[in-house]
Amino acid sequence: DVICRYVNGIGAVQGGAVLASFQDVTHLEQAVQMRRDFVANVSHELRTPLTALMGFIETLRGPARDDPAARDRFLAIMEGEAGRMNRLVGDLLSLNRVESEERVRPKDQVNLTGTLEETITSLRPLAEGAEVQLSLAAPEEPVFVIGDADQLRQVFTNLIENAIKYGGRGGRVDAVLSASDRDPAVRGPAARVQVIDKGPGIDPVHLPRLTERFYRADNHRSRELGGTGLGLAIVKHIINRHRGRLRVESELGQGSVFTVILPR
Ligand code: ADP
């Protein structure tokens, strides 16, 4: 798209619109720079677990060779690091897919109520492991939107998983679905899904950048919890594809509310 605009821009120069072409070159440079940053980020993210794996292989060959207890401990850590790489590659592939589909309008009738129920059911074990109470409130009548069911399930999974992960042990996470005939956010009939946690919240300075790839509000916590830093970037592209909106409200020490607004 950027290259197309660039070429159109050159056409415009011949037609006399010099300003348009300057803007388009800037777009192109920005896109090239973003790609470079992305490749650097991905390399760094992959290298971290890889370095750990290589270090542990070395240790298993050397000092820990005859120590079964140490060997088991190191193998468990290695498994965790390999899992991290696997999640990262999985999320990179998802991001690639959702980006490439962003311009194709989804066209299935999706039962949002059912999709949310399925998501909650599949996340129950994670919630139970973290001693988090997970609830869904929805209108009696199922709520439908035109969309892509798998992608919307991915949106709710990422948001609810984050709420469980960051919300903290022993807390609660509420998903609330509602529908209205006119929602100002999309200027028409819409469905809203709110994911509410009572966790530590997010410092407001981070909110504008939260959906950028690899942006983390709390780097240490995200890595400790096995986050890839791509979950909200994936969410953003899927919501864009659905012509929807994502809102984040958060207060330190109070918790966070992630709201997805989808046109109906
Ligand atoms: P990650 O894989 O790191 O969780 P995401 O893209 O899903 O990446 O989220 C980006 C960052 O936003 C996280 O690293 C975390 O700092 C912050 N975040 C997301 N959801 C929450 C939440 N419910 N509570 C607190 N912080 C959150």
PDB file of C-alpha atoms and ligand atoms in Angstrom:
ATOM      1  CA  ASP A   1       0.000   0.000   0.000  1.00  0.00           C
ATOM      2  CA  VAL A   2       2.789   2.409   0.945  1.00  0.00           C
ATOM      3  CA  ILE A   3       4.658   1.597  -2.256  1.00  0.00           C
ATOM      4  CA  CYS A   4       1.473   2.141  -4.256  1.00  0.00           C
ATOM      5  CA  ARG A   5       1.024   5.517  -2.660  1.00  0.00           C
ATOM      6  CA  TYR A   6       4.666   6.274  -3.393  1.00  0.00           C
ATOM      7  CA  VAL A   7       4.201   5.476  -7.076  1.00  0.00           C
ATOM      8  CA  ASN A   8       0.972   7.493  -7.142  1.00  0.00           C
ATOM      9  CA  GLY A   9       2.920  10.272  -5.488  1.00  0.00           C
ATOM     10  CA  ILE A  10       5.421  10.323  -8.364  1.00  0.00           C
ATOM     11  CA  GLY A  11       2.475  10.511 -10.732  1.00  0.00           C
ATOM     12  CA  ALA A  12       1.250  13.433  -8.700  1.00  0.00           C
ATOM     13  CA  VAL A  13       4.643  15.171  -9.007  1.00  0.00           C
ATOM     14  CA  GLN A  14       4.361  15.011 -12.764  1.00  0.00           C
ATOM     15  CA  GLY A  15       0.966  16.524 -12.306  1.00  0.00           C
ATOM     16  CA  GLY A  16       2.471  19.252 -10.155  1.00  0.00           C
ATOM     17  CA  ALA A  17       1.518  18.093  -6.609  1.00  0.00           C
ATOM     18  CA  VAL A  18       5.011  18.106  -5.122  1.00  0.00           C
ATOM     19  CA  LEU A  19       3.876  18.068  -1.487  1.00  0.00           C
ATOM     20  CA  ALA A  20       2.047  14.754  -1.912  1.00  0.00           C
ATOM     21  CA  SER A  21       5.214  13.059  -3.112  1.00  0.00           C
ATOM     22  CA  PHE A  22       7.299  14.301  -0.166  1.00  0.00           C
ATOM     23  CA  GLN A  23       4.720  12.945   2.245  1.00  0.00           C
ATOM     24  CA  ASP A  24       4.707   9.588   0.466  1.00  0.00           C
ATOM     25  CA  VAL A  25       8.502   9.281   0.570  1.00  0.00           C
ATOM     26  CA  THR A  26       8.323   9.952   4.315  1.00  0.00           C
ATOM     27  CA  HIS A  27       5.716   7.174   4.617  1.00  0.00           C
ATOM     28  CA  LEU A  28       8.010   4.815   2.739  1.00  0.00           C
ATOM     29  CA  GLU A  29      11.012   5.680   4.917  1.00  0.00           C
ATOM     30  CA  GLN A  30       8.910   5.196   8.041  1.00  0.00           C
ATOM     31  CA  ALA A  31       7.726   1.808   6.798  1.00  0.00           C
ATOM     32  CA  VAL A  32      11.305   0.723   6.013  1.00  0.00           C
ATOM     33  CA  GLN A  33      12.477   1.888   9.450  1.00  0.00           C
ATOM     34  CA  MET A  34       9.578   0.087  11.166  1.00  0.00           C
ATOM     35  CA  ARG A  35      10.482  -3.124   9.369  1.00  0.00           C
ATOM     36  CA  ARG A  36      14.117  -2.772  10.449  1.00  0.00           C
ATOM     37  CA  ASP A  37      13.078  -2.200  14.076  1.00  0.00           C
ATOM     38  CA  PHE A  38      10.764  -5.198  13.890  1.00  0.00           C
ATOM     39  CA  VAL A  39      13.482  -7.522  12.575  1.00  0.00           C
ATOM     40  CA  ALA A  40      15.863  -6.267  15.288  1.00  0.00           C
ATOM     41  CA  ASN A  41      13.187  -6.866  17.959  1.00  0.00           C
ATOM     42  CA  VAL A  42      12.341 -10.360  16.729  1.00  0.00           C
ATOM     43  CA  SER A  43      16.036 -11.305  16.605  1.00  0.00           C
ATOM     44  CA  HIS A  44      16.537 -10.048  20.137  1.00  0.00           C
ATOM     45  CA  GLU A  45      13.425 -11.836  21.438  1.00  0.00           C
ATOM     46  CA  LEU A  46      14.533 -15.122  19.857  1.00  0.00           C
ATOM     47  CA  ARG A  47      18.126 -14.788  20.923  1.00  0.00           C
ATOM     48  CA  THR A  48      17.306 -14.443  24.636  1.00  0.00           C
ATOM     49  CA  PRO A  49      15.818 -17.963  25.085  1.00  0.00           C
ATOM     50  CA  LEU A  50      18.310 -19.378  22.590  1.00  0.00           C
ATOM     51  CA  THR A  51      21.255 -18.071  24.619  1.00  0.00           C
ATOM     52  CA  ALA A  52      19.744 -19.612  27.756  1.00  0.00           C
ATOM     53  CA  LEU A  53      19.278 -22.952  25.961  1.00  0.00           C
ATOM     54  CA  MET A  54      22.876 -22.971  24.736  1.00  0.00           C
ATOM     55  CA  GLY A  55      24.132 -22.138  28.220  1.00  0.00           C
ATOM     56  CA  PHE A  56      22.183 -25.021  29.762  1.00  0.00           C
ATOM     57  CA  ILE A  57      23.325 -27.483  27.094  1.00  0.00           C
ATOM     58  CA  GLU A  58      26.896 -26.542  27.951  1.00  0.00           C
ATOM     59  CA  THR A  59      26.234 -27.035  31.672  1.00  0.00           C
ATOM     60  CA  LEU A  60      24.544 -30.406  31.069  1.00  0.00           C
ATOM     61  CA  ARG A  61      27.567 -31.561  29.078  1.00  0.00           C
ATOM     62  CA  GLY A  62      29.950 -30.341  31.774  1.00  0.00           C
ATOM     63  CA  PRO A  63      29.397 -29.651  35.475  1.00  0.00           C
ATOM     64  CA  ALA A  64      25.862 -31.122  35.713  1.00  0.00           C
ATOM     65  CA  ARG A  65      26.591 -34.312  33.798  1.00  0.00           C
ATOM     66  CA  ASP A  66      26.674 -36.568  36.850  1.00  0.00           C
ATOM     67  CA  ASP A  67      24.109 -34.719  38.959  1.00  0.00           C
ATOM     68  CA  PRO A  68      20.598 -36.092  38.209  1.00  0.00           C
ATOM     69  CA  ALA A  69      18.816 -33.488  40.386  1.00  0.00           C
ATOM     70  CA  ALA A  70      20.530 -30.564  38.633  1.00  0.00           C
ATOM     71  CA  ARG A  71      19.939 -32.219  35.265  1.00  0.00           C
ATOM     72  CA  ASP A  72      16.165 -32.455  35.896  1.00  0.00           C
ATOM     73  CA  ARG A  73      16.023 -28.850  37.062  1.00  0.00           C
ATOM     74  CA  PHE A  74      17.919 -27.591  34.020  1.00  0.00           C
ATOM     75  CA  LEU A  75      15.827 -29.676  31.638  1.00  0.00           C
ATOM     76  CA  ALA A  76      12.668 -28.137  33.122  1.00  0.00           C
ATOM     77  CA  ILE A  77      14.091 -24.646  32.559  1.00  0.00           C
ATOM     78  CA  MET A  78      15.098 -25.587  29.010  1.00  0.00           C
ATOM     79  CA  GLU A  79      11.583 -26.816  28.359  1.00  0.00           C
ATOM     80  CA  GLY A  80      10.267 -23.437  29.531  1.00  0.00           C
ATOM     81  CA  GLU A  81      12.648 -21.548  27.238  1.00  0.00           C
ATOM     82  CA  ALA A  82      11.751 -23.744  24.248  1.00  0.00           C
ATOM     83  CA  GLY A  83       8.071 -23.110  25.064  1.00  0.00           C
ATOM     84  CA  ARG A  84       8.747 -19.364  25.050  1.00  0.00           C
ATOM     85  CA  MET A  85      10.307 -19.601  21.583  1.00  0.00           C
ATOM     86  CA  ASN A  86       7.395 -21.695  20.391  1.00  0.00           C
ATOM     87  CA  ARG A  87       4.856 -19.134  21.654  1.00  0.00           C
ATOM     88  CA  LEU A  88       6.808 -16.324  20.049  1.00  0.00           C
ATOM     89  CA  VAL A  89       6.900 -18.044  16.655  1.00  0.00           C
ATOM     90  CA  GLY A  90       3.185 -18.893  16.984  1.00  0.00           C
ATOM     91  CA  ASP A  91       2.327 -15.257  17.767  1.00  0.00           C
ATOM     92  CA  LEU A  92       4.522 -13.988  14.906  1.00  0.00           C
ATOM     93  CA  LEU A  93       2.660 -16.257  12.493  1.00  0.00           C
ATOM     94  CA  SER A  94      -0.710 -15.094  13.897  1.00  0.00           C
ATOM     95  CA  LEU A  95       0.338 -11.464  13.571  1.00  0.00           C
ATOM     96  CA  ASN A  96       1.425 -12.043   9.980  1.00  0.00           C
ATOM     97  CA  ARG A  97      -1.875 -13.716   9.152  1.00  0.00           C
ATOM     98  CA  VAL A  98      -4.101 -11.094  10.748  1.00  0.00           C
ATOM     99  CA  GLU A  99      -2.124  -8.284   9.113  1.00  0.00           C
ATOM    100  CA  SER A 100      -2.425  -9.829   5.674  1.00  0.00           C
ATOM    101  CA  GLU A 101      -6.185 -10.332   6.143  1.00  0.00           C
ATOM    102  CA  GLU A 102      -6.821  -6.878   7.581  1.00  0.00           C
ATOM    103  CA  ARG A 103      -8.221  -5.496   4.320  1.00  0.00           C
ATOM    104  CA  VAL A 104     -10.539  -8.423   3.644  1.00  0.00           C
ATOM    105  CA  ARG A 105     -13.929  -7.776   5.232  1.00  0.00           C
ATOM    106  CA  PRO A 106     -15.066 -10.733   7.355  1.00  0.00           C
ATOM    107  CA  LYS A 107     -18.517 -11.964   6.408  1.00  0.00           C
ATOM    108  CA  ASP A 108     -19.665 -14.724   8.762  1.00  0.00           C
ATOM    109  CA  GLN A 109     -22.547 -14.423  11.217  1.00  0.00           C
ATOM    110  CA  VAL A 110     -20.806 -14.817  14.555  1.00  0.00           C
ATOM    111  CA  ASN A 111     -22.641 -15.604  17.763  1.00  0.00           C
ATOM    112  CA  LEU A 112     -20.597 -13.482  20.187  1.00  0.00           C
ATOM    113  CA  THR A 113     -22.299 -14.980  23.213  1.00  0.00           C
ATOM    114  CA  GLY A 114     -21.298 -18.497  22.130  1.00  0.00           C
ATOM    115  CA  THR A 115     -17.773 -17.396  21.183  1.00  0.00           C
ATOM    116  CA  LEU A 116     -17.277 -15.822  24.613  1.00  0.00           C
ATOM    117  CA  GLU A 117     -18.671 -18.887  26.390  1.00  0.00           C
ATOM    118  CA  GLU A 118     -16.247 -21.125  24.480  1.00  0.00           C
ATOM    119  CA  THR A 119     -13.333 -18.807  25.261  1.00  0.00           C
ATOM    120  CA  ILE A 120     -14.161 -18.775  28.965  1.00  0.00           C
ATOM    121  CA  THR A 121     -14.489 -22.563  29.035  1.00  0.00           C
ATOM    122  CA  SER A 122     -11.081 -23.033  27.430  1.00  0.00           C
ATOM    123  CA  LEU A 123      -9.466 -20.545  29.855  1.00  0.00           C
ATOM    124  CA  ARG A 124     -10.977 -22.046  33.006  1.00  0.00           C
ATOM    125  CA  PRO A 125      -7.980 -24.300  33.728  1.00  0.00           C
ATOM    126  CA  LEU A 126      -5.632 -21.281  33.497  1.00  0.00           C
ATOM    127  CA  ALA A 127      -7.917 -19.290  35.813  1.00  0.00           C
ATOM    128  CA  GLU A 128      -8.178 -22.170  38.284  1.00  0.00           C
ATOM    129  CA  GLY A 129      -4.390 -22.554  38.292  1.00  0.00           C
ATOM    130  CA  ALA A 130      -4.109 -18.874  39.237  1.00  0.00           C
ATOM    131  CA  GLU A 131      -7.043 -19.126  41.688  1.00  0.00           C
ATOM    132  CA  VAL A 132      -8.862 -16.490  39.669  1.00  0.00           C
ATOM    133  CA  GLN A 133     -12.656 -16.395  39.526  1.00  0.00           C
ATOM    134  CA  LEU A 134     -13.805 -16.035  35.966  1.00  0.00           C
ATOM    135  CA  SER A 135     -17.333 -14.892  35.111  1.00  0.00           C
ATOM    136  CA  LEU A 136     -19.363 -13.967  32.045  1.00  0.00           C
ATOM    137  CA  ALA A 137     -22.404 -11.696  32.047  1.00  0.00           C
ATOM    138  CA  ALA A 138     -24.394 -11.557  28.807  1.00  0.00           C
ATOM    139  CA  PRO A 139     -27.905 -10.622  27.671  1.00  0.00           C
ATOM    140  CA  GLU A 140     -30.394 -13.496  27.536  1.00  0.00           C
ATOM    141  CA  GLU A 141     -30.716 -13.285  23.754  1.00  0.00           C
ATOM    142  CA  PRO A 142     -27.494 -14.192  21.895  1.00  0.00           C
ATOM    143  CA  VAL A 143     -25.663 -11.231  20.360  1.00  0.00           C
ATOM    144  CA  PHE A 144     -24.571 -11.539  16.715  1.00  0.00           C
ATOM    145  CA  VAL A 145     -22.041  -9.598  14.644  1.00  0.00           C
ATOM    146  CA  ILE A 146     -20.646 -10.015  11.154  1.00  0.00           C
ATOM    147  CA  GLY A 147     -17.088 -11.170  11.672  1.00  0.00           C
ATOM    148  CA  ASP A 148     -14.509 -13.905  11.753  1.00  0.00           C
ATOM    149  CA  ALA A 149     -15.278 -16.273  14.636  1.00  0.00           C
ATOM    150  CA  ASP A 150     -11.732 -17.649  15.026  1.00  0.00           C
ATOM    151  CA  GLN A 151     -10.210 -14.189  15.075  1.00  0.00           C
ATOM    152  CA  LEU A 152     -12.761 -12.855  17.566  1.00  0.00           C
ATOM    153  CA  ARG A 153     -12.083 -15.865  19.796  1.00  0.00           C
ATOM    154  CA  GLN A 154      -8.407 -14.938  19.599  1.00  0.00           C
ATOM    155  CA  VAL A 155      -9.203 -11.344  20.682  1.00  0.00           C
ATOM    156  CA  PHE A 156     -11.175 -12.488  23.738  1.00  0.00           C
ATOM    157  CA  THR A 157      -8.576 -15.151  24.567  1.00  0.00           C
ATOM    158  CA  ASN A 158      -5.730 -12.635  24.525  1.00  0.00           C
ATOM    159  CA  LEU A 159      -7.613 -10.079  26.639  1.00  0.00           C
ATOM    160  CA  ILE A 160      -8.921 -12.567  29.211  1.00  0.00           C
ATOM    161  CA  GLU A 161      -5.566 -14.369  29.394  1.00  0.00           C
ATOM    162  CA  ASN A 162      -3.859 -11.023  30.107  1.00  0.00           C
ATOM    163  CA  ALA A 163      -6.457 -10.178  32.763  1.00  0.00           C
ATOM    164  CA  ILE A 164      -5.819 -13.536  34.474  1.00  0.00           C
ATOM    165  CA  LYS A 165      -2.026 -13.283  34.109  1.00  0.00           C
ATOM    166  CA  TYR A 166      -1.621  -9.687  35.243  1.00  0.00           C
ATOM    167  CA  GLY A 167      -4.671  -9.526  37.519  1.00  0.00           C
ATOM    168  CA  GLY A 168      -2.866 -11.523  40.159  1.00  0.00           C
ATOM    169  CA  ARG A 169      -3.479 -14.690  42.130  1.00  0.00           C
ATOM    170  CA  GLY A 170      -6.749 -14.939  43.988  1.00  0.00           C
ATOM    171  CA  GLY A 171      -8.477 -12.140  42.065  1.00  0.00           C
ATOM    172  CA  ARG A 172     -11.430 -12.105  39.742  1.00  0.00           C
ATOM    173  CA  VAL A 173     -11.922 -11.399  36.058  1.00  0.00           C
ATOM    174  CA  ASP A 174     -15.284 -10.422  34.630  1.00  0.00           C
ATOM    175  CA  ALA A 175     -16.260 -10.503  30.977  1.00  0.00           C
ATOM    176  CA  VAL A 176     -19.361  -8.444  30.219  1.00  0.00           C
ATOM    177  CA  LEU A 177     -21.174  -8.551  26.877  1.00  0.00           C
ATOM    178  CA  SER A 178     -23.793  -5.972  25.931  1.00  0.00           C
ATOM    179  CA  ALA A 179     -25.524  -4.775  22.786  1.00  0.00           C
ATOM    180  CA  SER A 180     -26.977  -1.412  21.843  1.00  0.00           C
ATOM    181  CA  ASP A 181     -28.805   0.089  18.861  1.00  0.00           C
ATOM    182  CA  ARG A 182     -26.540   3.090  18.745  1.00  0.00           C
ATOM    183  CA  ASP A 183     -23.036   3.174  20.118  1.00  0.00           C
ATOM    184  CA  PRO A 184     -21.262   6.535  19.741  1.00  0.00           C
ATOM    185  CA  ALA A 185     -17.902   4.765  19.275  1.00  0.00           C
ATOM    186  CA  VAL A 186     -18.990   3.243  15.956  1.00  0.00           C
ATOM    187  CA  ARG A 187     -21.972   5.542  15.239  1.00  0.00           C
ATOM    188  CA  GLY A 188     -24.438   2.707  14.895  1.00  0.00           C
ATOM    189  CA  PRO A 189     -25.608  -0.573  16.392  1.00  0.00           C
ATOM    190  CA  ALA A 190     -22.806  -2.284  18.258  1.00  0.00           C
ATOM    191  CA  ALA A 191     -21.768  -5.003  20.652  1.00  0.00           C
ATOM    192  CA  ARG A 192     -19.436  -4.290  23.545  1.00  0.00           C
ATOM    193  CA  VAL A 193     -17.251  -6.772  25.353  1.00  0.00           C
ATOM    194  CA  GLN A 194     -15.548  -5.581  28.505  1.00  0.00           C
ATOM    195  CA  VAL A 195     -12.810  -7.542  30.236  1.00  0.00           C
ATOM    196  CA  ILE A 196     -12.382  -6.278  33.767  1.00  0.00           C
ATOM    197  CA  ASP A 197      -9.665  -7.135  36.254  1.00  0.00           C
ATOM    198  CA  LYS A 198      -8.808  -5.799  39.687  1.00  0.00           C
ATOM    199  CA  GLY A 199      -5.063  -6.212  39.236  1.00  0.00           C
ATOM    200  CA  PRO A 200      -2.221  -3.710  39.540  1.00  0.00           C
ATOM    201  CA  GLY A 201      -3.410  -1.597  36.603  1.00  0.00           C
ATOM    202  CA  ILE A 202      -1.268   0.135  33.989  1.00  0.00           C
ATOM    203  CA  ASP A 203       0.490   3.472  34.336  1.00  0.00           C
ATOM    204  CA  PRO A 204      -1.318   5.952  32.010  1.00  0.00           C
ATOM    205  CA  VAL A 205       1.968   6.853  30.256  1.00  0.00           C
ATOM    206  CA  HIS A 206       1.980   3.378  28.692  1.00  0.00           C
ATOM    207  CA  LEU A 207      -1.610   3.345  27.430  1.00  0.00           C
ATOM    208  CA  PRO A 208      -1.067   5.019  24.006  1.00  0.00           C
ATOM    209  CA  ARG A 209       1.650   2.500  23.039  1.00  0.00           C
ATOM    210  CA  LEU A 210       0.172  -0.653  24.535  1.00  0.00           C
ATOM    211  CA  THR A 211      -0.874  -2.215  21.203  1.00  0.00           C
ATOM    212  CA  GLU A 212       2.553  -1.740  19.574  1.00  0.00           C
ATOM    213  CA  ARG A 213       4.465  -4.939  18.840  1.00  0.00           C
ATOM    214  CA  PHE A 214       6.739  -5.919  21.707  1.00  0.00           C
ATOM    215  CA  TYR A 215       5.680  -2.940  23.834  1.00  0.00           C
ATOM    216  CA  ARG A 216       5.408  -3.968  27.471  1.00  0.00           C
ATOM    217  CA  ALA A 217       4.232  -1.780  30.338  1.00  0.00           C
ATOM    218  CA  ASP A 218       6.096  -3.966  32.813  1.00  0.00           C
ATOM    219  CA  ASN A 219       8.905  -5.717  30.993  1.00  0.00           C
ATOM    220  CA  HIS A 220      10.017  -7.897  33.872  1.00  0.00           C
ATOM    221  CA  ARG A 221       6.503  -9.070  34.760  1.00  0.00           C
ATOM    222  CA  SER A 222       5.616  -9.845  31.133  1.00  0.00           C
ATOM    223  CA  ARG A 223       8.722 -11.991  30.647  1.00  0.00           C
ATOM    224  CA  GLU A 224       8.282 -13.707  33.993  1.00  0.00           C
ATOM    225  CA  LEU A 225       4.730 -14.636  32.946  1.00  0.00           C
ATOM    226  CA  GLY A 226       5.897 -15.902  29.559  1.00  0.00           C
ATOM    227  CA  GLY A 227       4.408 -13.032  27.523  1.00  0.00           C
ATOM    228  CA  THR A 228       5.538 -12.468  23.939  1.00  0.00           C
ATOM    229  CA  GLY A 229       4.590  -8.780  23.817  1.00  0.00           C
ATOM    230  CA  LEU A 230       2.492  -9.426  20.692  1.00  0.00           C
ATOM    231  CA  GLY A 231      -0.938 -10.244  22.140  1.00  0.00           C
ATOM    232  CA  LEU A 232      -2.403  -6.743  21.998  1.00  0.00           C
ATOM    233  CA  ALA A 233      -0.852  -6.024  18.576  1.00  0.00           C
ATOM    234  CA  ILE A 234      -2.746  -9.066  17.269  1.00  0.00           C
ATOM    235  CA  VAL A 235      -5.916  -7.837  19.010  1.00  0.00           C
ATOM    236  CA  LYS A 236      -5.589  -4.400  17.405  1.00  0.00           C
ATOM    237  CA  HIS A 237      -5.286  -5.748  13.844  1.00  0.00           C
ATOM    238  CA  ILE A 238      -8.267  -8.065  14.263  1.00  0.00           C
ATOM    239  CA  ILE A 239     -10.422  -5.267  15.669  1.00  0.00           C
ATOM    240  CA  ASN A 240      -9.354  -2.960  12.805  1.00  0.00           C
ATOM    241  CA  ARG A 241     -10.428  -5.646  10.357  1.00  0.00           C
ATOM    242  CA  HIS A 242     -13.847  -5.669  12.014  1.00  0.00           C
ATOM    243  CA  ARG A 243     -14.031  -1.837  11.864  1.00  0.00           C
ATOM    244  CA  GLY A 244     -14.273  -1.904  15.645  1.00  0.00           C
ATOM    245  CA  ARG A 245     -12.593  -0.019  18.470  1.00  0.00           C
ATOM    246  CA  LEU A 246     -10.448  -0.996  21.444  1.00  0.00           C
ATOM    247  CA  ARG A 247     -10.525   1.106  24.604  1.00  0.00           C
ATOM    248  CA  VAL A 248      -8.285   0.676  27.609  1.00  0.00           C
ATOM    249  CA  GLU A 249      -9.047   2.293  30.944  1.00  0.00           C
ATOM    250  CA  SER A 250      -6.753   1.596  33.823  1.00  0.00           C
ATOM    251  CA  GLU A 251      -5.804   2.979  37.173  1.00  0.00           C
ATOM    252  CA  LEU A 252      -2.724   1.988  39.128  1.00  0.00           C
ATOM    253  CA  GLY A 253      -3.664  -0.177  42.071  1.00  0.00           C
ATOM    254  CA  GLN A 254      -7.299  -0.448  40.904  1.00  0.00           C
ATOM    255  CA  GLY A 255      -7.255  -2.645  37.814  1.00  0.00           C
ATOM    256  CA  SER A 256      -7.950  -2.417  34.111  1.00  0.00           C
ATOM    257  CA  VAL A 257     -10.906  -2.488  31.757  1.00  0.00           C
ATOM    258  CA  PHE A 258     -10.328  -3.487  28.124  1.00  0.00           C
ATOM    259  CA  THR A 259     -13.398  -2.727  25.972  1.00  0.00           C
ATOM    260  CA  VAL A 260     -13.941  -4.093  22.480  1.00  0.00           C
ATOM    261  CA  ILE A 261     -16.656  -2.334  20.478  1.00  0.00           C
ATOM    262  CA  LEU A 262     -17.836  -4.124  17.334  1.00  0.00           C
ATOM    263  CA  PRO A 263     -20.373  -2.773  14.836  1.00  0.00           C
ATOM    264  CA  ARG A 264     -23.467  -4.968  14.526  1.00  0.00           C
TER     265      ARG A 264
HETATM  266  P1  ADP B   1       2.400  -9.705  26.761  1.00  0.00           P
HETATM  267  O1  ADP B   1       2.687 -10.930  25.985  1.00  0.00           O
HETATM  268  O2  ADP B   1       3.636  -9.046  27.314  1.00  0.00           O
HETATM  269  O3  ADP B   1       1.331  -9.902  27.779  1.00  0.00           O
HETATM  270  P2  ADP B   1       0.503  -7.996  25.311  1.00  0.00           P
HETATM  271  O4  ADP B   1       0.651  -7.365  23.965  1.00  0.00           O
HETATM  272  O5  ADP B   1      -0.610  -8.956  25.509  1.00  0.00           O
HETATM  273  O6  ADP B   1       1.917  -8.635  25.652  1.00  0.00           O
HETATM  274  O7  ADP B   1       0.353  -6.824  26.388  1.00  0.00           O
HETATM  275  C1  ADP B   1       1.254  -5.724  26.347  1.00  0.00           C
HETATM  276  C2  ADP B   1       1.549  -5.241  27.746  1.00  0.00           C
HETATM  277  O8  ADP B   1       0.382  -4.629  28.310  1.00  0.00           O
HETATM  278  C3  ADP B   1       1.931  -6.317  28.743  1.00  0.00           C
HETATM  279  O9  ADP B   1       3.303  -6.604  28.679  1.00  0.00           O
HETATM  280  C4  ADP B   1       1.520  -5.721  30.085  1.00  0.00           C
HETATM  281  O10 ADP B   1       2.568  -4.902  30.549  1.00  0.00           O
HETATM  282  C5  ADP B   1       0.340  -4.834  29.715  1.00  0.00           C
HETATM  283  N1  ADP B   1      -0.976  -5.435  30.045  1.00  0.00           N
HETATM  284  C6  ADP B   1      -1.823  -6.046  29.181  1.00  0.00           C
HETATM  285  N2  ADP B   1      -2.952  -6.423  29.813  1.00  0.00           N
HETATM  286  C7  ADP B   1      -2.828  -6.047  31.114  1.00  0.00           C
HETATM  287  C8  ADP B   1      -3.670  -6.154  32.283  1.00  0.00           C
HETATM  288  N3  ADP B   1      -4.873  -6.732  32.226  1.00  0.00           N
HETATM  289  N4  ADP B   1      -3.190  -5.626  33.438  1.00  0.00           N
HETATM  290  C9  ADP B   1      -1.975  -5.035  33.509  1.00  0.00           C
HETATM  291  N5  ADP B   1      -1.140  -4.911  32.437  1.00  0.00           N
HETATM  292  C10 ADP B   1      -1.557  -5.406  31.254  1.00  0.00           C
END
